[in-house]
Structures are given as structure tokens and as C-alpha cells.
Coordinates of N, CA and C and ligand atoms in Angstrom, one line a residue:
X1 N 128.8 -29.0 17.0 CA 127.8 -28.0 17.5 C 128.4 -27.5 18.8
X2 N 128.1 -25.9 19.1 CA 128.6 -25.7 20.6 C 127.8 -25.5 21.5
X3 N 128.1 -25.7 22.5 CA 127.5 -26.0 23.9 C 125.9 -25.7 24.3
X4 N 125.0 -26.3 24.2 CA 123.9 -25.3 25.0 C 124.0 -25.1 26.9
X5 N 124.0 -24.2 27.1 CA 124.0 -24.3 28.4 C 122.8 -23.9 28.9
X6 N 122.0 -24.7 30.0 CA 121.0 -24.2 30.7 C 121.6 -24.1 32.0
X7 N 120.4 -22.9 32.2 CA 120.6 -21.6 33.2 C 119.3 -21.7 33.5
X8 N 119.1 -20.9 34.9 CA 117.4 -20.8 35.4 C 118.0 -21.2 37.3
X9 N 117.1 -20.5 37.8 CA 117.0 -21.0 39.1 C 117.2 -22.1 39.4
X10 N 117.6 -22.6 40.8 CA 117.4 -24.0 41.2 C 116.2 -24.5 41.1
X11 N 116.1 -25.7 40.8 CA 115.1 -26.5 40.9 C 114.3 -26.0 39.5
X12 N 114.5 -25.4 38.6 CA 113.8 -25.2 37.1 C 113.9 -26.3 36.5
X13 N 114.8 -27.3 37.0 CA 115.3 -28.7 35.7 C 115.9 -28.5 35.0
X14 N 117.2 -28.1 35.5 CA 118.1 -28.1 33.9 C 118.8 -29.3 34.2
X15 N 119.0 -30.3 35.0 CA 119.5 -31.1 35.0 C 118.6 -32.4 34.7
X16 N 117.1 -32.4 34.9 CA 116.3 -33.2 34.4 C 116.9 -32.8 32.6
X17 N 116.3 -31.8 32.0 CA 115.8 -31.3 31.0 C 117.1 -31.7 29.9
X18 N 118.6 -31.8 30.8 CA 119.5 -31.7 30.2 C 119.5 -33.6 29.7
X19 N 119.5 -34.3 31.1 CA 119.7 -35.5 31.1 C 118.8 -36.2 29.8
X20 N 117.3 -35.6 29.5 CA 116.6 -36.3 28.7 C 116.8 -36.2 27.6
X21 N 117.3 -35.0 27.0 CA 117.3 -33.8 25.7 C 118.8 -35.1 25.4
X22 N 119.4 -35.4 26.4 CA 121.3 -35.6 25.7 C 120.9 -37.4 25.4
X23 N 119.5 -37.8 26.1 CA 118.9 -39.3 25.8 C 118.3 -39.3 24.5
X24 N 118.3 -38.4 23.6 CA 117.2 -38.2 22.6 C 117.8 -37.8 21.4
X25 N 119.5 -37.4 22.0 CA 120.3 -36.3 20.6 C 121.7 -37.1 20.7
X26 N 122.4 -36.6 19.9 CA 123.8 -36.7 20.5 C 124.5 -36.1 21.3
X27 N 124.0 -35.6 22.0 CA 124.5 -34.5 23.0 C 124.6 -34.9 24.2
X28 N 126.3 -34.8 24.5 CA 126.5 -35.5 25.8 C 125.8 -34.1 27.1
X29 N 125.8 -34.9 28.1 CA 125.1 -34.3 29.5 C 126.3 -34.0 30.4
X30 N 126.6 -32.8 30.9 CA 127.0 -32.3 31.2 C 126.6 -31.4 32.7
X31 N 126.6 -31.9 34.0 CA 125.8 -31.3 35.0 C 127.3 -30.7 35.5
X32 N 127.6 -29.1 35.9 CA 128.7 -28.1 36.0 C 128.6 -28.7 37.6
X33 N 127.8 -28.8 38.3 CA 128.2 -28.9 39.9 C 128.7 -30.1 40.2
X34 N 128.3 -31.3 39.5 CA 128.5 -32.7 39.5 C 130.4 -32.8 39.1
X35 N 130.3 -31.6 37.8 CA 132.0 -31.8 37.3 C 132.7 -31.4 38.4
X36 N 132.5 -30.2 38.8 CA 133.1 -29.8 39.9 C 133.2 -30.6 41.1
X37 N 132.4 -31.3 41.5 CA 132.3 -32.1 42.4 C 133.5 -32.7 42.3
X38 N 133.1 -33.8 41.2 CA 134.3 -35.0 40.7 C 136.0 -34.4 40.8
X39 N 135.8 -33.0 40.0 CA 137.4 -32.9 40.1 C 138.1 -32.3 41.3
X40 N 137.2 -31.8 42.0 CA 137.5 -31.3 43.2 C 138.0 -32.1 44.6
X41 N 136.9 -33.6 44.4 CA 136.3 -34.4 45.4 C 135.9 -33.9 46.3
X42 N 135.1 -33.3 46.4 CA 133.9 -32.8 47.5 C 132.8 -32.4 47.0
X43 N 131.8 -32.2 47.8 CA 130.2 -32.0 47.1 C 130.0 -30.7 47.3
X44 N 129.3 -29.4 46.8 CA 128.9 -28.7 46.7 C 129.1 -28.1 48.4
X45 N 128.3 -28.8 48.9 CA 128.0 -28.3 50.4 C 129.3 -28.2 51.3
X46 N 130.4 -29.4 51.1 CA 131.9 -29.2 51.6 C 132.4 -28.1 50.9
X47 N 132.3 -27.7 49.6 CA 132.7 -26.7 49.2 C 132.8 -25.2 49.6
X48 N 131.4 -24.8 49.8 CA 130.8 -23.9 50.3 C 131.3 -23.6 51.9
X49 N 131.6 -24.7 52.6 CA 131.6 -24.5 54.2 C 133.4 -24.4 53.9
X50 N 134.4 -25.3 52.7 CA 135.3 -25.2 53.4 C 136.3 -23.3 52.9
X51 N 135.8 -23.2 51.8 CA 135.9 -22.1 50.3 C 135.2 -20.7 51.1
X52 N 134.0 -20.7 51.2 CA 132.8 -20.1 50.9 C 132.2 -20.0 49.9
X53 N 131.5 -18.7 50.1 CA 130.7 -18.3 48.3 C 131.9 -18.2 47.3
X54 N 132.6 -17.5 48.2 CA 133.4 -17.1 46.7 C 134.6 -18.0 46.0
X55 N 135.0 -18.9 47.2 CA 135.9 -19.8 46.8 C 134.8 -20.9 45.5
X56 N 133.9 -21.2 46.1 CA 133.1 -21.7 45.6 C 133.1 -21.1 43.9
X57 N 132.5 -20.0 43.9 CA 132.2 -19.1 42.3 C 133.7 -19.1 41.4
X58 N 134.9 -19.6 42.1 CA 136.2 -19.0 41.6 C 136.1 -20.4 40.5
X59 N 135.9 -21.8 41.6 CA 136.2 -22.8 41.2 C 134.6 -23.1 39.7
X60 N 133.8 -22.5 39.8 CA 132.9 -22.5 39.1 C 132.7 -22.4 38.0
X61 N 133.3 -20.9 37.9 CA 134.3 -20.0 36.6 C 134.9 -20.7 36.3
X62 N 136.2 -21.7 37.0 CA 137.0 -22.6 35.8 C 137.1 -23.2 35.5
X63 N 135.8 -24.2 35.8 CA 135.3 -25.2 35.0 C 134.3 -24.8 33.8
X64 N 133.5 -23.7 34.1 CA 132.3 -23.6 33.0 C 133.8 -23.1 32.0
X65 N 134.9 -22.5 31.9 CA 135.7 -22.1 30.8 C 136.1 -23.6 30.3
X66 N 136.5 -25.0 31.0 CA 136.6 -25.7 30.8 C 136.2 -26.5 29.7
X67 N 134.5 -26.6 30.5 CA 133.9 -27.2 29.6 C 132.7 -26.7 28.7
X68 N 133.3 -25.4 28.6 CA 132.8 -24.6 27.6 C 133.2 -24.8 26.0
X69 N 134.7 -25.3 26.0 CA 135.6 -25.5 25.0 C 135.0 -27.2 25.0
X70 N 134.4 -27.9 25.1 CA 133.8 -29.1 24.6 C 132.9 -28.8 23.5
X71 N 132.6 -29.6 22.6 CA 131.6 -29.8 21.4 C 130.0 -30.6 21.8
X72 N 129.5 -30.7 21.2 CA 128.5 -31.5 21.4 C 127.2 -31.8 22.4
X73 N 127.5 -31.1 23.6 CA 127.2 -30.9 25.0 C 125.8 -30.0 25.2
X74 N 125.4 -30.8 25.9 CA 124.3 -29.5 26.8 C 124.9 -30.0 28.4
X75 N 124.5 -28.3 29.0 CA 125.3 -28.1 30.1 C 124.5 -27.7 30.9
X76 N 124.0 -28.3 32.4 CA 123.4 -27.5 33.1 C 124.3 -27.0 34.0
X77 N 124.1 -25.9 34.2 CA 125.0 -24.7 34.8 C 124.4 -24.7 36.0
X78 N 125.1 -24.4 37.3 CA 124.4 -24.1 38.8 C 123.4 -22.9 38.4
X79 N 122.2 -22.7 39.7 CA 121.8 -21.5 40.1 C 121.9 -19.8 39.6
X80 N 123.2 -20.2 40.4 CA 124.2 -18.7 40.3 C 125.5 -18.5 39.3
X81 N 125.5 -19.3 38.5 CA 126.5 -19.7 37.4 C 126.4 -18.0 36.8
X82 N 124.9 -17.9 36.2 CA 125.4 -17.0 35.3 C 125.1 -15.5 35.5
X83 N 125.3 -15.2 37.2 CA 125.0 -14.2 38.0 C 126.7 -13.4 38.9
X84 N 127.8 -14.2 38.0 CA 128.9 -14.4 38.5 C 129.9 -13.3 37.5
X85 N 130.7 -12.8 38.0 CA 132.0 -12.8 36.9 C 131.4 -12.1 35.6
X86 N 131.7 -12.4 34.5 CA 131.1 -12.0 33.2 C 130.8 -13.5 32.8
X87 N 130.3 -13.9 33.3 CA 129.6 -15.8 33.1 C 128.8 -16.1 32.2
X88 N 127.9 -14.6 31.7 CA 126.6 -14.9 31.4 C 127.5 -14.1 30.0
X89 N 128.2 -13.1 30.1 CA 128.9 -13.1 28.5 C 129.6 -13.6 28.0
X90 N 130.4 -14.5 28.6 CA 131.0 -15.8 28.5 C 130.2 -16.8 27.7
X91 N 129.0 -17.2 28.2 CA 128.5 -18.3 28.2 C 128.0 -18.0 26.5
X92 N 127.4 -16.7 26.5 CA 126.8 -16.2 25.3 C 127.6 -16.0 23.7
X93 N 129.1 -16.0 24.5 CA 129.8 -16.2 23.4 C 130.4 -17.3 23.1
X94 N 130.6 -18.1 23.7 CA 130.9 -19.5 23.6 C 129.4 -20.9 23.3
X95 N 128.5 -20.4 23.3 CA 127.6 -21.4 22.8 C 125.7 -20.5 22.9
X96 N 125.1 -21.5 23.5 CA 123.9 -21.0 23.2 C 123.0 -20.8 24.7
X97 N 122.7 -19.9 25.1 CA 122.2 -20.2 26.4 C 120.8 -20.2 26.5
X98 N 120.0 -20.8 27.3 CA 118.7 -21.3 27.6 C 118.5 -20.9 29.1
X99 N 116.9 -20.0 29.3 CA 116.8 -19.6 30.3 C 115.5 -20.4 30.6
X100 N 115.6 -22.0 31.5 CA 114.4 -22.7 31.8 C 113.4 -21.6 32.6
X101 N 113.0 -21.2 32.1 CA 112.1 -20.6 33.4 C 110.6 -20.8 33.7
X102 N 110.9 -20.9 35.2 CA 109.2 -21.8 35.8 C 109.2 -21.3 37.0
X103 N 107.7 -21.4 37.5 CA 106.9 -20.5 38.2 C 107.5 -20.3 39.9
X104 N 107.4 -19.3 40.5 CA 107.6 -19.1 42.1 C 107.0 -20.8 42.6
X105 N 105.5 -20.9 42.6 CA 104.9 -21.8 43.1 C 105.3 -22.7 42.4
X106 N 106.0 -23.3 41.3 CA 106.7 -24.7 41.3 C 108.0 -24.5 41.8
X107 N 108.1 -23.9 41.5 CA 110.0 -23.3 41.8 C 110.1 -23.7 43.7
X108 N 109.1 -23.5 44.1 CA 109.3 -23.2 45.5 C 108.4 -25.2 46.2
X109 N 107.9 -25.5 45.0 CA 107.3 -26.8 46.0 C 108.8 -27.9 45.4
X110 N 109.0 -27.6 44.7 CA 110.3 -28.5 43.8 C 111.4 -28.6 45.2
X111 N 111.6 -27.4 45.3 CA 112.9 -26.7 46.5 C 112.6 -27.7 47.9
X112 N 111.0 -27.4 48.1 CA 110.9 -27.6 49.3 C 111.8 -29.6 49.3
X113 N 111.5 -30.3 48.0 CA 111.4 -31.4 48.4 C 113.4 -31.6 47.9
X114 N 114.1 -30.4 47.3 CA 114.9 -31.0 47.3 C 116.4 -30.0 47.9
X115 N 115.8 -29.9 49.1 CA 116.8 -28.2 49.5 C 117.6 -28.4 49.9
X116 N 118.1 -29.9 51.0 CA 118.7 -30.5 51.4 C 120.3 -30.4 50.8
X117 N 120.6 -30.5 49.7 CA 122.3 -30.6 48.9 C 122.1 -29.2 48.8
X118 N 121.4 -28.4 49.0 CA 121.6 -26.8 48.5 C 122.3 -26.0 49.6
X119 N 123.5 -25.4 49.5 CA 123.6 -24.8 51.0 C 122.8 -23.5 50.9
X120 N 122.6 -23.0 49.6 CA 122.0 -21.5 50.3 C 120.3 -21.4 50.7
X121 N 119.6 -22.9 50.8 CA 118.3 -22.7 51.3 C 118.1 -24.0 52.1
X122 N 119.1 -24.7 52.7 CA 119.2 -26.2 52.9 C 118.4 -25.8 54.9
X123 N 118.8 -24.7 55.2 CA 118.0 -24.4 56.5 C 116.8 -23.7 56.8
X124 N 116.3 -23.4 55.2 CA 115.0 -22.7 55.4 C 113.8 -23.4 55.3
X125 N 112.9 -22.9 56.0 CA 111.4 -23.0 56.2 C 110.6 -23.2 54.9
X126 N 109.5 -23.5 54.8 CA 108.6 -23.0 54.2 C 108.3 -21.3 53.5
X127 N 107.8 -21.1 54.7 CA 108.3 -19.0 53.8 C 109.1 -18.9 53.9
X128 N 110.2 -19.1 54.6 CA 111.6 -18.2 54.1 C 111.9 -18.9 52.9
X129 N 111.4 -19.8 52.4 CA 112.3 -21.1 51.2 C 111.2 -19.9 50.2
X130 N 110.0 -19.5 50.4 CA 109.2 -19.1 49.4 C 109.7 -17.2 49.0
X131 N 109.8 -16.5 50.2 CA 110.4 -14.9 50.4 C 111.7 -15.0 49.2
X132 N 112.9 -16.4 50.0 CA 113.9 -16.3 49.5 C 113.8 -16.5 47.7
X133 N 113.4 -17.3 47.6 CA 113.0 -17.6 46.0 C 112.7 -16.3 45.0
X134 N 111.5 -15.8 45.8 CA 111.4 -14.6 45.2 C 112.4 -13.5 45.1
X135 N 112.8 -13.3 46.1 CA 113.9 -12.1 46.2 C 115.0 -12.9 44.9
X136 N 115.6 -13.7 45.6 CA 116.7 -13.8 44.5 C 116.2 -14.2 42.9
X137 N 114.8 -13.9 42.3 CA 114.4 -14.3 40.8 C 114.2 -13.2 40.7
X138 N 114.0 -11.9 41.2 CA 114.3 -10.7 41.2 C 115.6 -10.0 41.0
X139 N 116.3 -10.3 41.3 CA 118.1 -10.3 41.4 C 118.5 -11.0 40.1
X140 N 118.4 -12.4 39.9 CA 118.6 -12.8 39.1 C 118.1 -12.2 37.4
X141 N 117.1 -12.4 37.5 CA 116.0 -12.1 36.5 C 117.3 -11.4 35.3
X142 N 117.7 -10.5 35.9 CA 118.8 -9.4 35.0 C 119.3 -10.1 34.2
X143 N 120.3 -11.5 34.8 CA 121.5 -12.5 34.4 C 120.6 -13.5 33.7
X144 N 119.5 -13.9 34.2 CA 119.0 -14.8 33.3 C 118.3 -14.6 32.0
X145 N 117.9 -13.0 32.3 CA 117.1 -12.5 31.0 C 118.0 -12.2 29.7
X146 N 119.4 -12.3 30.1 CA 120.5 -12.1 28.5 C 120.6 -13.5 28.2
X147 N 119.6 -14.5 28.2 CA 119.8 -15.8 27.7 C 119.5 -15.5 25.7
X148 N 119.8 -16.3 25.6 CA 119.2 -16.1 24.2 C 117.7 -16.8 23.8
X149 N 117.7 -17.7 24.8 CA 116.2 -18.3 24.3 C 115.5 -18.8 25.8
X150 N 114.3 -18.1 25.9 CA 113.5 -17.8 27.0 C 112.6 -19.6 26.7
X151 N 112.6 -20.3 27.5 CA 111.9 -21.8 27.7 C 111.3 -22.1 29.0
X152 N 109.8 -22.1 29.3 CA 109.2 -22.4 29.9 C 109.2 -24.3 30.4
X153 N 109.6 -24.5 32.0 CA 109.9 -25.6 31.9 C 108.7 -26.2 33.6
X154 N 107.7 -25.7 33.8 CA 106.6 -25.9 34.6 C 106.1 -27.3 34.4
X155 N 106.1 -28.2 33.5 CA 105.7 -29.4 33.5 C 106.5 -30.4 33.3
X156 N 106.9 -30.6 34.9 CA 108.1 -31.8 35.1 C 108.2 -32.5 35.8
X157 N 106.7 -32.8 36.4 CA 106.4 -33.3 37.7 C 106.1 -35.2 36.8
X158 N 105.9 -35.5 36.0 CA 105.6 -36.9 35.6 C 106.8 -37.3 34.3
X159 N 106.9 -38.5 34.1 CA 107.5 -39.0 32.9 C 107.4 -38.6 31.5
X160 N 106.1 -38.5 31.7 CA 105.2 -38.0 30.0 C 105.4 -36.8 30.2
X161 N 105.6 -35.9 31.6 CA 105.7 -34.5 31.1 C 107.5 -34.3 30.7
X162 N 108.4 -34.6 31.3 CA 109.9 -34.9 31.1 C 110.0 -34.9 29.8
X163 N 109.1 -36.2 29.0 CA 109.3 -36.2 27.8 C 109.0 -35.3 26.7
X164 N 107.4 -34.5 27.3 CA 107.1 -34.0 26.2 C 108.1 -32.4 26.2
X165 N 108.4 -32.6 27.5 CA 109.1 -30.8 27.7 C 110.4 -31.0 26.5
X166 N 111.0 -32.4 26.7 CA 112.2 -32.3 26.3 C 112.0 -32.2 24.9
X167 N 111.1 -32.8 24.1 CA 110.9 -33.0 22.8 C 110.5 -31.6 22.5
X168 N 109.8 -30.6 23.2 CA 109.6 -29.3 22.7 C 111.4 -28.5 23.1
X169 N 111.7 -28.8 23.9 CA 113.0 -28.2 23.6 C 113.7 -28.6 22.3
X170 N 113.6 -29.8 22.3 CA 114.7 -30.4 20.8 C 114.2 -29.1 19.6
X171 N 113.1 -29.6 19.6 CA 112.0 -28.6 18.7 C 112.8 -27.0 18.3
X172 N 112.5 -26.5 19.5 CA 112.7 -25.4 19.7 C 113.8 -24.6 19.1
X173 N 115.5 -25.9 19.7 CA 116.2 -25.0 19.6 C 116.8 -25.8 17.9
X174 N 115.8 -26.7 17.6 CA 116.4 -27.1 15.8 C 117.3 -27.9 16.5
X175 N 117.4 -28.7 17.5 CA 118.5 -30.1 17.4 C 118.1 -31.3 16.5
X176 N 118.9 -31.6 16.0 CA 118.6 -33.2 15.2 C 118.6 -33.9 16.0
X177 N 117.9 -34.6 15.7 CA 117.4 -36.1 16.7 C 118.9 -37.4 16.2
X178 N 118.9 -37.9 17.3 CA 120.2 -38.8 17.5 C 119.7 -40.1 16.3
X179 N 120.8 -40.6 15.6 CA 120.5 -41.6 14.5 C 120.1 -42.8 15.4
X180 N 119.2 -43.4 15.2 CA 118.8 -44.8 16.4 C 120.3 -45.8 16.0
X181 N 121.0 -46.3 17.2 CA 122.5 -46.9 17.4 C 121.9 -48.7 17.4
X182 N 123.2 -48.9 16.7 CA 123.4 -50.7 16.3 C 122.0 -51.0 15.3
X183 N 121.7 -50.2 14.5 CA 120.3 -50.5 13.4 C 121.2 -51.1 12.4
X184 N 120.6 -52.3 11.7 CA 121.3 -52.8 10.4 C 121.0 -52.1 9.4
X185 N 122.4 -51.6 8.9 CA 121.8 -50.9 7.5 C 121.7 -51.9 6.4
X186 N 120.3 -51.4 5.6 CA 120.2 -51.8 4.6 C 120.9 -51.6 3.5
X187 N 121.2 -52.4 2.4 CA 122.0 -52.1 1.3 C 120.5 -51.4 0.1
Ligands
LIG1 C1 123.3 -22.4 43.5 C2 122.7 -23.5 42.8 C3 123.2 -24.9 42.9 C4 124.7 -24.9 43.2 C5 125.0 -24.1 44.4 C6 124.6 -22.7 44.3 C7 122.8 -21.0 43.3 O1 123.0 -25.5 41.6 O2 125.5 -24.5 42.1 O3 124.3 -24.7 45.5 O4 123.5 -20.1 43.7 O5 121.6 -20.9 42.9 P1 121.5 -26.0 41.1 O6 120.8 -24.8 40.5 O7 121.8 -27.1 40.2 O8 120.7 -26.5 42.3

């Protein structure tokens, strides 16, 4: 199977959505900032201060070509992944893309609690964390709206909702459910 990649603002869950969906399927998990991290050795935020934006988006690009060429995978993509370069026609011809998308007012209470590792809202306020959100889902909106499959992901605030979101994703996009591992087969 090739790649699903989720796409969507920060803080939509594609990294929850991805982790539970690759718990449930055979599909390995894949988080693109985490890879980059690892092969880089530095975190996002060293990136950004030592690169900038764009050193940052160069190295971003060559990993999503990377590990675009894997099988089996769901991929959460950064933020701005597919607002870059030709990323988002890339991504569309190389596998399946998913546009999580969930509301200003979750989008913006999610942020508040995890803005910290983000450099481009890690010093904002309350409204500027809410202004900024909006402005750039406006911007965005373009890059995210050539996904191929539009998924509402607003209920991710508890365990039972993780679960049920994920199981409507499986749903959704026709994944087969993972064969349950070390079952005795019967003759
Ligand atoms: C970014 C989103 C981040 C990370 C970087 C830039 C963006 O990923 O790639 O901080 O431009 O929206 P998450 O969406 O996983 O937070």
C-alpha cells in the first residue's frame, strides 16, 4: 500500500491520529519532524534558529521524498509540509493525502497547551496564538484543500474519542484491520 500522509494545521492530530490508526493496521507510524529530527540530530526549534525557515523547508522536502518511497506507512507531515515547494503535488502523486481538519477554537486551545516545541507560535499570547491561527488557515486552506480526502478530527480530547476518530478513519479510507499477532492457528 502507499503512503497516507496527513496534513492539517498544527495541533489537528496527525500525529495522535497517525500513532493510533498504525496501532490498529499494519501501518507503520511515521511522524516527518521526529525523522528529521533523528537524522539531523537536532529538534525542530535548533533547526529553525540554526537554518531558518528555509533551511528548515529544504531539509523537509528531503526527507518527505525519502520517505515517501516507503510502503505501508501513514505519515504525519509538519504544519507547513504541504504549503512548500510542489509538496502537496508530490505528496498527491506519491500516495494518499488526508486533510485532518478541526476547528479555530480547538485548533487554538490544543496550541495554547502545546506551543512550546513550535517555533513559529512558541512566543505568542493568547490572541496573537488565536489572530495567528486564523490568518495562516486562510493561507493555508489553498495547500490543504488539494488533499484528496477532507477528515474532520475535533474529537481528541479523551481516549474513547482517539479511538473512535481513528476507527472512523480506518473506515473511511478502506484500511484493513491488522491480523491479531501470535494467535494460534487452528488446523
Ligand atoms: C510547522 C509545524 C510543525 C513543524 C514546524 C513548522 C508549521 O509541525 O514542522 O514547527 O509550519 O506549521 P506540527 O504541525 O507537527 O506541529
Amino acid at each position: 500500500m502507499k503512503p497516507i500522509f496527513l496534513i492539517g494545521y498544527m495541533g489537528c492530530g496527525k500525529s495522535t491520529i497517525g500513532r493510533a490508526v498504525s496501532k490498529l493496521t499494519n501501518l507503520q507510524f511515521i511522524d516527518l519532524d521526529t525523522y528529521i529530527e533523528t537524522r539531523f540530530h537536532a529538534n525542530v526549534r535548533q533547526i529553525f534558529a540554526e537554518r531558518g525557515e528555509e533551511g528548515f523547508r529544504d531539509l523537509e522536502r528531503r526527507m518527505l521524498h525519502e520517505v515517501s518511497e516507503f510502503e505501508d506507512v501513514i505519515i504525519a507531515c509538519g504544519g507547513g509540509t504541504p504549503c512548500f515547494f510542489d509538496n502537496m503535488e508530490f505528496m498527491n502523486a506519491h500516495g494518499t493525502t488526508v486533510w485532518l481538519n478541526t476547528s479555530v477554537d480547538i485548533l487554538h486551545s490544543r496550541l495554547m497547551r502545546g506551543r512550546h516545541k513550535r517555533p513559529l507560535i512558541a512566543d505568542k499570547n493568547d490572541q496573537e496564538l488565536r489572530e495567528f491561527i486564523i490568518k495562516a488557515l486562510g493561507e493555508r486552506s489553498v495547500h490543504y484543500g488539494k488533499a484528496a480526502v477532507n477528515f474532520v478530527t475535533d474529537l481528541l480530547e479523551t481516549e474513547s474519542e482517539v479511538a473512535d476518530t481513528s476507527r472512523r478513519f480506518i473506515d473511511a479510507l478502506g484500511i484493513p484491520a491488522s491480523q491479531p499477532q501470535n494467535q494460534e492457528v487452528q488446523p
